[in-house]
Coordinates of C-alpha atoms and ligand atoms in Angstrom, one line a residue:
X1 CA 0.0 0.0 0.0
X2 CA 1.2 3.5 -0.9
X3 CA 0.3 7.0 0.3
X4 CA 0.1 10.3 -1.6
X5 CA -0.8 13.9 -1.0
X6 CA -3.8 15.4 -2.7
X7 CA -4.7 19.1 -2.8
X8 CA -8.0 20.7 -3.9
X9 CA -6.5 24.0 -5.0
X10 CA -8.0 27.5 -4.3
X11 CA -10.0 27.5 -7.6
X12 CA -11.6 24.1 -6.8
X13 CA -12.5 25.1 -3.2
X14 CA -13.9 28.5 -4.3
X15 CA -16.0 26.9 -7.1
X16 CA -17.6 24.4 -4.7
X17 CA -15.9 21.4 -6.2
X18 CA -14.6 19.8 -3.0
X19 CA -17.5 17.4 -2.5
X20 CA -17.4 16.3 -6.1
X21 CA -13.7 15.6 -6.0
X22 CA -13.9 13.8 -2.7
X23 CA -16.8 11.8 -4.1
X24 CA -14.7 10.7 -7.1
X25 CA -11.9 9.5 -4.7
X26 CA -14.4 7.5 -2.7
X27 CA -16.1 6.0 -5.7
X28 CA -12.6 4.9 -6.9
X29 CA -12.1 3.1 -3.6
X30 CA -9.2 5.3 -2.5
X31 CA -8.9 5.6 1.3
X32 CA -8.7 9.1 2.8
X33 CA -6.3 8.9 5.8
X34 CA -6.3 12.6 6.6
X35 CA -8.1 15.7 5.5
X36 CA -8.1 19.4 6.4
X37 CA -8.5 22.9 5.1
X38 CA -5.6 25.2 5.1
X39 CA -4.7 28.7 3.7
X40 CA -1.0 28.9 2.9
X41 CA 1.1 32.0 3.2
X42 CA 3.2 32.9 0.1
X43 CA 6.3 31.6 2.0
X44 CA 4.5 28.3 2.8
X45 CA 3.5 27.9 -0.9
X46 CA 7.1 28.6 -1.9
X47 CA 8.4 26.0 0.4
X48 CA 5.8 23.5 -0.8
X49 CA 6.8 24.1 -4.5
X50 CA 10.5 24.5 -3.9
X51 CA 11.3 21.9 -6.6
X52 CA 9.9 24.4 -9.1
X53 CA 12.0 27.3 -7.7
X54 CA 13.5 29.3 -10.6
X55 CA 11.0 28.1 -13.2
X56 CA 9.0 30.7 -15.1
X57 CA 5.7 29.8 -13.3
X58 CA 7.1 29.6 -9.7
X59 CA 6.0 33.2 -8.6
X60 CA 2.7 32.9 -10.2
X61 CA 1.8 29.4 -8.9
X62 CA 2.8 30.3 -5.4
X63 CA 0.7 33.5 -5.6
X64 CA -2.2 31.4 -6.7
X65 CA -1.8 28.7 -4.1
X66 CA -1.7 31.3 -1.3
X67 CA -4.7 33.2 -2.7
X68 CA -7.3 31.2 -0.8
X69 CA -8.0 28.1 1.2
X70 CA -7.1 24.6 -0.1
X71 CA -8.3 21.1 1.1
X72 CA -5.3 18.9 1.7
X73 CA -5.6 15.1 2.0
X74 CA -3.5 12.0 2.6
X75 CA -4.7 9.2 0.3
X76 CA -3.9 5.6 0.6
X77 CA -4.3 2.6 -1.7
X78 CA -2.6 0.1 -4.0
X79 CA -0.4 2.2 -6.4
X80 CA -2.4 5.2 -5.3
X81 CA 0.2 7.7 -6.6
X82 CA -0.5 6.6 -10.2
X83 CA -4.2 5.8 -9.6
X84 CA -4.8 9.4 -8.3
X85 CA -2.7 10.9 -11.1
X86 CA -4.9 9.1 -13.6
X87 CA -8.0 10.5 -11.9
X88 CA -6.6 14.0 -12.0
X89 CA -5.5 13.9 -15.7
X90 CA -2.6 15.8 -17.3
X91 CA -1.3 19.0 -15.7
X92 CA -2.3 20.9 -18.8
X93 CA -6.0 20.4 -18.9
X94 CA -6.0 20.7 -22.7
X95 CA -4.1 17.4 -22.7
X96 CA -6.2 15.8 -19.9
X97 CA -8.1 12.6 -20.9
X98 CA -11.9 12.7 -21.0
X99 CA -13.5 12.0 -17.6
X100 CA -10.5 13.2 -15.5
X101 CA -10.9 15.9 -12.9
X102 CA -8.8 18.4 -14.9
X103 CA -10.5 17.7 -18.2
X104 CA -13.9 18.2 -16.5
X105 CA -13.1 21.3 -14.3
X106 CA -9.7 23.0 -15.0
X107 CA -9.8 26.4 -16.7
X108 CA -6.0 27.1 -17.0
X109 CA -2.7 25.2 -16.6
X110 CA -2.3 27.0 -13.2
X111 CA -6.0 26.8 -12.1
X112 CA -6.0 23.1 -12.6
X113 CA -8.2 22.3 -9.5
X114 CA -6.1 19.6 -8.0
X115 CA -2.5 18.6 -7.1
X116 CA -1.0 15.1 -6.5
X117 CA 2.4 13.9 -5.6
X118 CA 4.4 12.6 -8.5
X119 CA 6.6 10.0 -6.8
X120 CA 7.0 8.2 -3.4
X121 CA 9.8 10.7 -2.6
X122 CA 7.7 13.7 -3.2
X123 CA 4.7 12.1 -1.4
X124 CA 6.9 11.7 1.7
X125 CA 8.0 15.3 1.6
X126 CA 4.5 16.7 0.8
X127 CA 2.6 14.6 3.4
X128 CA 5.1 15.7 6.1
X129 CA 4.7 19.3 4.9
X130 CA 1.1 19.5 6.1
X131 CA 0.4 16.6 8.5
X132 CA 2.0 15.2 11.6
X133 CA 1.7 11.5 12.3
X134 CA -1.1 11.9 14.8
X135 CA -3.3 13.4 12.1
X136 CA -3.0 10.5 9.8
X137 CA -5.6 7.9 10.8
X138 CA -4.3 4.6 9.3
X139 CA -6.6 1.7 9.4
Ligands
CMP201 P1 0.9 20.9 -9.9 O1 0.7 19.5 -10.2 O2 0.4 21.5 -8.6 O3 2.5 21.2 -9.9 C1 3.0 22.5 -10.2 C2 2.0 23.5 -10.7 O4 2.5 24.6 -11.3 C3 1.1 22.8 -11.7 O5 0.3 21.8 -11.1 C4 0.4 23.9 -12.3 O6 -0.8 24.3 -11.6 C5 1.4 25.1 -12.2 N1 2.0 25.4 -13.5 C6 1.8 26.6 -14.1 N2 2.4 26.7 -15.3 C7 3.0 25.4 -15.5 C8 3.8 24.8 -16.5 N3 4.1 25.5 -17.6 N4 4.2 23.6 -16.3 C9 3.9 22.9 -15.2 N5 3.1 23.4 -14.2 C10 2.7 24.7 -14.3

């Protein structure tokens, strides 16, 4: 079993898509081990996306991610990193497959509704960025 970090980004929360996205996870049989709402500061967003420091979109994506509340979740399941990435669809919504969250709801490469860790290493960093062990209710 694997764990990953999922975020419903400020655009998803503001548009009232949290319930729909959580419902898709539940229907897919993915376990939610932790869930909370947070509002990152610019500095916290920069720390979260530090792997992208120096890229052209770094300032803009960290402004966006600190512009409003997000829902952050720890997901668990067999090969959940890939399973959840499949549910999300491609980062660029124009390339996202039909029926994926980003295909159905994203409006922009930045306002792409959801985030998911891309590897076990980034999942470990990203989960620990938002949750301590006591907040993760493992079955
Ligand atoms: P995410 O999966 O959260 O990882 C980094 C985010 O930066 C990405 O989703 C997009 O929301 C945002 N972003 C903006 N422009 C780009 C780009 N050109 N390539 C990749 N990510 C981008």
